[in-house]
CSV table of C-alpha atoms and ligand atoms in Angstrom, one decimal:
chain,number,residue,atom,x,y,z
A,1,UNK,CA,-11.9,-167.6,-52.9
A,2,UNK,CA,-12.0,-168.6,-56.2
A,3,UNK,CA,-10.1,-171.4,-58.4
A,4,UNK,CA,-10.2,-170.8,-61.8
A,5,UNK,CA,-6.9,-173.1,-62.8
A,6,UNK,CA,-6.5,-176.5,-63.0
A,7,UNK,CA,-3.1,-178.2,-64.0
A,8,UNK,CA,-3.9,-181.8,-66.2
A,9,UNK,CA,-0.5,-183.3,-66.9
A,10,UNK,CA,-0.5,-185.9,-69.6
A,11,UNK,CA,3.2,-186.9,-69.7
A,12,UNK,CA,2.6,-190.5,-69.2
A,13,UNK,CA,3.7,-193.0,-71.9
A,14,UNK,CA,0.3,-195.4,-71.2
A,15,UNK,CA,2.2,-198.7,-71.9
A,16,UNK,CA,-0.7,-200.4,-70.7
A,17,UNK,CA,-2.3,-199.8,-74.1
A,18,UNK,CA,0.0,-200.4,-76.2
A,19,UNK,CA,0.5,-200.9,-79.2
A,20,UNK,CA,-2.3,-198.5,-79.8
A,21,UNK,CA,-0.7,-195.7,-77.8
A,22,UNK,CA,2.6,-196.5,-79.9
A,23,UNK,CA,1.9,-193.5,-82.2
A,24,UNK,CA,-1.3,-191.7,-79.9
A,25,UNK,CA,-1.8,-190.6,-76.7
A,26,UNK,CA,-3.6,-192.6,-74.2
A,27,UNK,CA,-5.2,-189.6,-73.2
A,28,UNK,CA,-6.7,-189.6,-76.5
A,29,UNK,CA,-8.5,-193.1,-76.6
A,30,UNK,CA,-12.3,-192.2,-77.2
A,31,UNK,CA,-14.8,-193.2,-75.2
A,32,UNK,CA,-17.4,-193.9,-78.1
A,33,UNK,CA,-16.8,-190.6,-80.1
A,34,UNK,CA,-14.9,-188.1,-77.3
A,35,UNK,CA,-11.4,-189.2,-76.0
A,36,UNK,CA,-11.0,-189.2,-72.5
A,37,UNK,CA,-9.2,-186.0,-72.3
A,38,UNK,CA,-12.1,-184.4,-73.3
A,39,UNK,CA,-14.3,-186.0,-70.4
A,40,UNK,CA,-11.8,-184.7,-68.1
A,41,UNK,CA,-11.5,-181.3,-69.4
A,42,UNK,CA,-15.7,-180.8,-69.4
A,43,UNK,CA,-15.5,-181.8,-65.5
A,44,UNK,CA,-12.9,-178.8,-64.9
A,45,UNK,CA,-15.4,-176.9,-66.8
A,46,UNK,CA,-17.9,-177.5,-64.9
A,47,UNK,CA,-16.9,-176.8,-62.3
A,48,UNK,CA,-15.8,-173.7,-62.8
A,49,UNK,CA,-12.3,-173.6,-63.9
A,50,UNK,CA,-11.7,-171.5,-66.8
A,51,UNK,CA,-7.7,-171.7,-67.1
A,52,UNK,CA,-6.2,-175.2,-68.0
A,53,UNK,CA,-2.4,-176.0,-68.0
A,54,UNK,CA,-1.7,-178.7,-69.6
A,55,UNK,CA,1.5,-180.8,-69.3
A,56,UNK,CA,2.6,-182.6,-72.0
A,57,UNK,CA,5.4,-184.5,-72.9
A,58,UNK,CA,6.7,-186.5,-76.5
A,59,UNK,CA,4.0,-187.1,-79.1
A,60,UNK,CA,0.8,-185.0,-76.9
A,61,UNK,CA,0.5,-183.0,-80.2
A,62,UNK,CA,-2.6,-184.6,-81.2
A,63,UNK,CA,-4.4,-183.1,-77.9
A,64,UNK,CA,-3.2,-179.9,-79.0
A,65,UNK,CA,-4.6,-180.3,-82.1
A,66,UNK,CA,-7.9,-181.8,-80.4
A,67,UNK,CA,-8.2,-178.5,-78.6
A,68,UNK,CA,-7.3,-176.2,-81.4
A,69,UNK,CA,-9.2,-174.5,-84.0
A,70,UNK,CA,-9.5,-177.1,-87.2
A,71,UNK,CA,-10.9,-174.7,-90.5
A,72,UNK,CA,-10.4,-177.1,-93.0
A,73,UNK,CA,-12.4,-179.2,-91.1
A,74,UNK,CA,-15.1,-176.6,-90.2
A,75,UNK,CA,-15.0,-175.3,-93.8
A,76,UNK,CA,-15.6,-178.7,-94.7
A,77,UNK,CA,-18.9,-179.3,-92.5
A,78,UNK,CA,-20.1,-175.7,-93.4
A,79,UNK,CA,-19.8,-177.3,-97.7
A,80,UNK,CA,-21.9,-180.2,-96.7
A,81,UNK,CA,-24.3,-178.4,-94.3
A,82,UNK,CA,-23.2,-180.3,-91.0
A,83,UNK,CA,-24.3,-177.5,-89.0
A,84,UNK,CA,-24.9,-179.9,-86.0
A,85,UNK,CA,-21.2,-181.4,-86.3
A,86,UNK,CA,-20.0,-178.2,-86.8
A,87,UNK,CA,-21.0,-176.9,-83.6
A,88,UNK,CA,-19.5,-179.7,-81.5
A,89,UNK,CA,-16.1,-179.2,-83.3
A,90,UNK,CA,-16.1,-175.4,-82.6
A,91,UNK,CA,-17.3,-175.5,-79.0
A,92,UNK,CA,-14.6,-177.9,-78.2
A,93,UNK,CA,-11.8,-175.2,-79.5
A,94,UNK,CA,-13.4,-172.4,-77.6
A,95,UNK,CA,-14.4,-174.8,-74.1
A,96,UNK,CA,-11.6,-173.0,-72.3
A,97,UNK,CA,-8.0,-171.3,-72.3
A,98,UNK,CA,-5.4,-174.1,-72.7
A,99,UNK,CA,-1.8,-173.4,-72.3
A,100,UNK,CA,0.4,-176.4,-73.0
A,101,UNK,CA,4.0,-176.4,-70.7
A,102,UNK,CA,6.2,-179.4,-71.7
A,103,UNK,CA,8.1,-181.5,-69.3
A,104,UNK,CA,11.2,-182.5,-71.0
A,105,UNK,CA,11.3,-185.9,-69.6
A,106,UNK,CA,9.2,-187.2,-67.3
A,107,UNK,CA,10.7,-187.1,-63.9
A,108,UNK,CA,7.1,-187.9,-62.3
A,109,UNK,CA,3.9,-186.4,-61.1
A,110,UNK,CA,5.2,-184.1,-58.7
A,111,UNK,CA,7.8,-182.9,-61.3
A,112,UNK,CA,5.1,-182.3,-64.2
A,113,UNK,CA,2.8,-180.4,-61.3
A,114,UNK,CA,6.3,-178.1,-60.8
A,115,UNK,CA,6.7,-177.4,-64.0
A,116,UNK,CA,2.8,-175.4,-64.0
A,117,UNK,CA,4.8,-173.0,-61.0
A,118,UNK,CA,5.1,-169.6,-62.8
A,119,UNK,CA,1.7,-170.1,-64.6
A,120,UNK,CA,0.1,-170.8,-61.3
A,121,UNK,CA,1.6,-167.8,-60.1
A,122,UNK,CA,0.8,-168.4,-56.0
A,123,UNK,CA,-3.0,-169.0,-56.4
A,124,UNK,CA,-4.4,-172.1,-55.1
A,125,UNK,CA,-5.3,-174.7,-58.1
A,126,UNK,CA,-7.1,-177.8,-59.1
A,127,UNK,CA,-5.4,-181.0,-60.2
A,128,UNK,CA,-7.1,-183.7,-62.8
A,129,UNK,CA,-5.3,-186.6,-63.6
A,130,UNK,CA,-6.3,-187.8,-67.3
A,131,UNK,CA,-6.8,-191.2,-67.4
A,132,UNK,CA,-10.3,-191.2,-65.2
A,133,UNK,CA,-13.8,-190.1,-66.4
A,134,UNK,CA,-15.9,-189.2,-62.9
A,135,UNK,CA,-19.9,-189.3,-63.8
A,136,UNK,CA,-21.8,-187.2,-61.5
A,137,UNK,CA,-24.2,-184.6,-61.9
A,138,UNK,CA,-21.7,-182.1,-59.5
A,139,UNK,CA,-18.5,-182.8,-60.8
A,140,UNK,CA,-16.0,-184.7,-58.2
A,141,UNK,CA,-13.6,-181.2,-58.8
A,142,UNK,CA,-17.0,-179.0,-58.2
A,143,UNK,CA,-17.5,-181.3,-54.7
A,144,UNK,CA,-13.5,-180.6,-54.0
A,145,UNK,CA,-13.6,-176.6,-54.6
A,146,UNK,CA,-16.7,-176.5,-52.1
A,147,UNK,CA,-14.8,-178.1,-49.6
A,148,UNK,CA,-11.8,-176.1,-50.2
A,149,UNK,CA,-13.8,-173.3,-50.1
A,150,UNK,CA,-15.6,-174.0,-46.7
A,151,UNK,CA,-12.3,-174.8,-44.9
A,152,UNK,CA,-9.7,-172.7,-47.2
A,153,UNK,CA,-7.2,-176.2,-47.1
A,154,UNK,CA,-6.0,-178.6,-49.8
A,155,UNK,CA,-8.5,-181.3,-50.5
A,156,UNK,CA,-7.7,-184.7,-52.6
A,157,UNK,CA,-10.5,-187.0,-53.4
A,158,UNK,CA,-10.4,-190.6,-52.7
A,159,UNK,CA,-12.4,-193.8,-52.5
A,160,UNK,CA,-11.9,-197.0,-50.8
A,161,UNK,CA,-10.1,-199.1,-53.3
A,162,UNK,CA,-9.5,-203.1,-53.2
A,163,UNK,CA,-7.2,-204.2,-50.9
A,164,UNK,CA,-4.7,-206.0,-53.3
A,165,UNK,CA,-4.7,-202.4,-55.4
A,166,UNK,CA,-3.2,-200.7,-52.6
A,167,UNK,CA,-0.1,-200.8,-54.4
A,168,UNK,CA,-1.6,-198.5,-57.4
A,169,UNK,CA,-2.7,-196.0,-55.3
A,170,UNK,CA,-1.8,-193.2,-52.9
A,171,UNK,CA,-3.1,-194.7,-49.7
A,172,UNK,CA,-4.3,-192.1,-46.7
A,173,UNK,CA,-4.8,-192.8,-43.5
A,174,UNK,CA,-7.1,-189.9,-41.8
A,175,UNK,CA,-9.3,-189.1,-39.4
A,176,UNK,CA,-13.3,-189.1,-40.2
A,177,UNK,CA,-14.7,-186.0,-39.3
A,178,UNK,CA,-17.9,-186.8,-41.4
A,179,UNK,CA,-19.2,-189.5,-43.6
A,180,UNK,CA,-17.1,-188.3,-46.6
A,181,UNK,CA,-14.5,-185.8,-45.4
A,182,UNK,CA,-11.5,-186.8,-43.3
A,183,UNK,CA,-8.3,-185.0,-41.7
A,184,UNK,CA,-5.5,-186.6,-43.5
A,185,UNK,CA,-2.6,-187.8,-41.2
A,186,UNK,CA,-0.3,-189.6,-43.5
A,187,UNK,CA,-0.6,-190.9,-46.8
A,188,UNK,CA,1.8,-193.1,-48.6
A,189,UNK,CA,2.6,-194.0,-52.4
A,190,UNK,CA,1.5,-197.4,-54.0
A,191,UNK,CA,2.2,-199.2,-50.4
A,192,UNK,CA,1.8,-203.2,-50.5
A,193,UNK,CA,-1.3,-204.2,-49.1
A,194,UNK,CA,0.3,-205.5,-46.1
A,195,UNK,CA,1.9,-202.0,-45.2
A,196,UNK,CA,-1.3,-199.8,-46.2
A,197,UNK,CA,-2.5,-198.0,-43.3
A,198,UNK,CA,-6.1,-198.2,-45.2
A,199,UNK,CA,-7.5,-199.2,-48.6
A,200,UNK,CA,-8.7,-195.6,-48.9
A,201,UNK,CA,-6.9,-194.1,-52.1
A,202,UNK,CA,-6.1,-191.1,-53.9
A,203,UNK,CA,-8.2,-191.2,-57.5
A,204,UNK,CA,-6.3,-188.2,-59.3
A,205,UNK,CA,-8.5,-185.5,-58.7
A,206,UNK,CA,-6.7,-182.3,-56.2
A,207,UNK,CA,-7.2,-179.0,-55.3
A,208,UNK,CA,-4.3,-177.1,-53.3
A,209,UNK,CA,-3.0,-174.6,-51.3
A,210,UNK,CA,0.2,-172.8,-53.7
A,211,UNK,CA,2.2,-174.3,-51.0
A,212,UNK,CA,2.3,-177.6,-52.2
A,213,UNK,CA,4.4,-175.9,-55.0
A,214,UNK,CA,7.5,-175.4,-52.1
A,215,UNK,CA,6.6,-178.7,-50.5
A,216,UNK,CA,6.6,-180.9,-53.9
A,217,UNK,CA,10.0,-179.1,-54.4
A,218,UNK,CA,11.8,-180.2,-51.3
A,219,UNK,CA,10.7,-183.7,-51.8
A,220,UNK,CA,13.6,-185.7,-53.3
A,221,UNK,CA,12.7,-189.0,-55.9
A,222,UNK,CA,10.5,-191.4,-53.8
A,223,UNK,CA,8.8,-194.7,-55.7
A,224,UNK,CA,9.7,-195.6,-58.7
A,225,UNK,CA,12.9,-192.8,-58.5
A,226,UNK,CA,10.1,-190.2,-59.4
A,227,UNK,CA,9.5,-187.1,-57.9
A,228,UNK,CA,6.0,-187.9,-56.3
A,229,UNK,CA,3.3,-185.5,-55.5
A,230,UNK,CA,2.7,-187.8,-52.8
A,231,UNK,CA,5.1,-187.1,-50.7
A,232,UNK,CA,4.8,-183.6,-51.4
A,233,UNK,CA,1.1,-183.9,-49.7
A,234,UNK,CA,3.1,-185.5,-47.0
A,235,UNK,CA,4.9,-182.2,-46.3
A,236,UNK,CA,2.1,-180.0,-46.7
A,237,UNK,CA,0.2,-181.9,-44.5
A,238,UNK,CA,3.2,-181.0,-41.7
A,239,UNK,CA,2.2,-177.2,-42.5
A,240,UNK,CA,-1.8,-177.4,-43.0
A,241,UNK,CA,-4.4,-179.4,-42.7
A,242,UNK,CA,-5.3,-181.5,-45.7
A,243,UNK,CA,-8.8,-183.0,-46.7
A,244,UNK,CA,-9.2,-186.1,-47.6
A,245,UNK,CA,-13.2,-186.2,-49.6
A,246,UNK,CA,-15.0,-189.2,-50.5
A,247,UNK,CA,-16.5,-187.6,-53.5
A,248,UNK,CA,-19.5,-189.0,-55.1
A,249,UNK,CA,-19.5,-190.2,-58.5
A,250,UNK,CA,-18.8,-193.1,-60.7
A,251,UNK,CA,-15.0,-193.5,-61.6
A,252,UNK,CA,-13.5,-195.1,-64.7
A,253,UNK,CA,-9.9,-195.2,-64.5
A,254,UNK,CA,-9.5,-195.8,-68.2
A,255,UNK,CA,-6.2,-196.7,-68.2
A,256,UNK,CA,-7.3,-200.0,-67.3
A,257,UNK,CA,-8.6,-202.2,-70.0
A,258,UNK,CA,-11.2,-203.2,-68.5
A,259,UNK,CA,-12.9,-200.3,-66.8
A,260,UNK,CA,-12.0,-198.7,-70.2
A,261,UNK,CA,-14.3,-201.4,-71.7
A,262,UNK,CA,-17.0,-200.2,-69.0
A,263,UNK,CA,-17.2,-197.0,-69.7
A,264,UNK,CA,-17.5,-197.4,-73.5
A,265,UNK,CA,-20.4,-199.9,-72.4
A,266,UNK,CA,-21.9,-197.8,-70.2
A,267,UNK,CA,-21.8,-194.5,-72.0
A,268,UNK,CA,-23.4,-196.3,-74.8
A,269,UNK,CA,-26.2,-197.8,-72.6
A,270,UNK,CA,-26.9,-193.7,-71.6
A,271,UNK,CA,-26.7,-192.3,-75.1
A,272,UNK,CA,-30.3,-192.3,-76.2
A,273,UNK,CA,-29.1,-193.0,-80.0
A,274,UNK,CA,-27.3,-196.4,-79.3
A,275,UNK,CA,-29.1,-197.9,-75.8
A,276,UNK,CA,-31.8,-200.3,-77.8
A,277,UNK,CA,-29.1,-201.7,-80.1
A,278,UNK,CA,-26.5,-201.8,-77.4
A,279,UNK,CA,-29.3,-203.5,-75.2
A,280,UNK,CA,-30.5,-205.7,-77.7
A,281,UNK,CA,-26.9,-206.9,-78.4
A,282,UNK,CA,-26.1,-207.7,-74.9
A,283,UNK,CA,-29.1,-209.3,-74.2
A,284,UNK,CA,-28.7,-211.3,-77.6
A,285,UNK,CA,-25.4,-212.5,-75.8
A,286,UNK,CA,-27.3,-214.3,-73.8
A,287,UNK,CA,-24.5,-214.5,-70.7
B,301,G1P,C1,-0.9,-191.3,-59.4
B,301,G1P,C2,-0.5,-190.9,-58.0
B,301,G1P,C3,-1.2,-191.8,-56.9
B,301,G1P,C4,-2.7,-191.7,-57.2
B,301,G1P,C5,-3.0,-192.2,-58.6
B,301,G1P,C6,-4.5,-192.0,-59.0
B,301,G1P,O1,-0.3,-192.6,-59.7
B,301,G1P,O2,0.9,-191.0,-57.8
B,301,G1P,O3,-0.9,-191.3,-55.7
B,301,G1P,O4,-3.4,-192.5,-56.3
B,301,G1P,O5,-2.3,-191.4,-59.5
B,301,G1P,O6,-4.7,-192.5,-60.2
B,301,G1P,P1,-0.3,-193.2,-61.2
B,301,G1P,O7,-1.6,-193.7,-61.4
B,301,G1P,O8,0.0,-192.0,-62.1
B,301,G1P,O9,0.8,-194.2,-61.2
């Protein structure tokens, strides 16, 4: 069994940057010279999706833009001879098929994951939340498709997470059945630390069986009066098993300041053009 489709919705208003994301997307903060989005997109590349939904909502047009053909930009760099720069902006407008769905208001993750149904047309399908970059050499979707693949069953990657973030997360409680892979038996959304069955949380990265389509639609508005794909999960997991996998990677959720921060820092610190002035600058900080 293959999964070649991956659903990214980027409905969100990211009020935690503002005022920058007044006017832009959050999804489209850059990391050094790529925005995030594109991060996310190469890791459903990778591993081995070839069909991306996006789900968009008010003022996303610049990531369509991002992903379309630009030729007065490309006849521009051919003028001057940028054949290097020229190549990066082509390849990103021919990385993948996009298809862009718009969810008139945003009624919540399980809602923008609905909207996807007819494209998704019964096939099981990957979900990649676009505010975190994963680094890791098998992408975290690539270690989710294996597993879904060896047990044919959803599969949502987590990580143990402070205690006093509970509240941010999707919080599982499972059974281990290996070092990384559990049998999930509950999991809850954004619970207070005191009522978390476990600090080990959902990141944002998802791959399912169609029937979470049916499940997330039965689900009536839960935290925050949004219709959550969590409790979705919690009725699939009544039908089928579901995976819980502690992938293996290095997470920025960049839609936090400062793990935003981080990333830039150390992206720069593994680009081979910037890591002696980067270095030298931190060192000259002297901290
Ligand atoms: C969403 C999900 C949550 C998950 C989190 C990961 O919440 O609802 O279950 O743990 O993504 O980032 P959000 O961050 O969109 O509020």
């Amino acid at each position: 069994m293959e999964i070649k489709k991956a659903v990214i919705p980027v409905a969100g208003m990211g009020t935690r940057f503002l005022p920058a994301t007044k006017s832009m997307p959050k999804e489209m903060l850059p990391v050094i010279d790529r925005p995030v989005i594109h991060h996310v997109v190469e890791e459903a590349i990778n591993s081995g999706i070839d069909d991306i939904i996006f789900i968009t909502g008010r003022s996303k047009r610049s990531i369509e833009d991002y992903f379309d053909d630009s030729p007065e930009l490309e006849n521009h760099l051919k003028m001057k001879n940028k054949e290097k720069m020229l190549k990066i902006v082509q390849d990103i407008s021919s990385m993948v098929d996009i298809h862009y769905i718009r969810q008139k208001e945003p009624r919540g993750l399980g809602d923008a994951i609905l909207t996807a149904r007819k494209h998704i047309n019964d096939e099981p399908f990957a979900v990649l939340l676009g505010d975190d970059i994963i680094v890791n050499e098998k992408p975290c979707t690539k270690q989710l498709i294996d597993n879904f693949i060896k047990y044919g069953r959803s599969t949502i990657a987590v990580e143990e997470v402070p205690r006093d973030k509970t509240g941010s997360y999707g919080i599982i409680q499972g059974k281990p059945l290996d070092d990384s892979l559990y049998i999930m038996d509950d999991i809850i959304e954004k619970p207070a630390p005191e009522d978390a069955p476990s600090n080990i949380g959902a990141i944002g990265r998802y791959v399912f069986t169609p029937e979470i389509l049916d499940c997330i639609k039965k689900t009536t508005a839960g935290v925050g009066n949004e219709i959550q794909l969590t409790d979705g999960i919690r009725l699939l997991k009544e039908k089928q098993k579901v995976y819980a996998y502690k992938f293996t990677g290095k997470r920025y959720d960049t839609g936090d300041k400062i793990e935003y921060v981080k990333a830039i820092i150390d992206f720069a610190l593994n680009n081979e053009d910037m890591q002696e002035q980067i270095k030298e600058h931190i060192t000259g900080l002297g901290m």
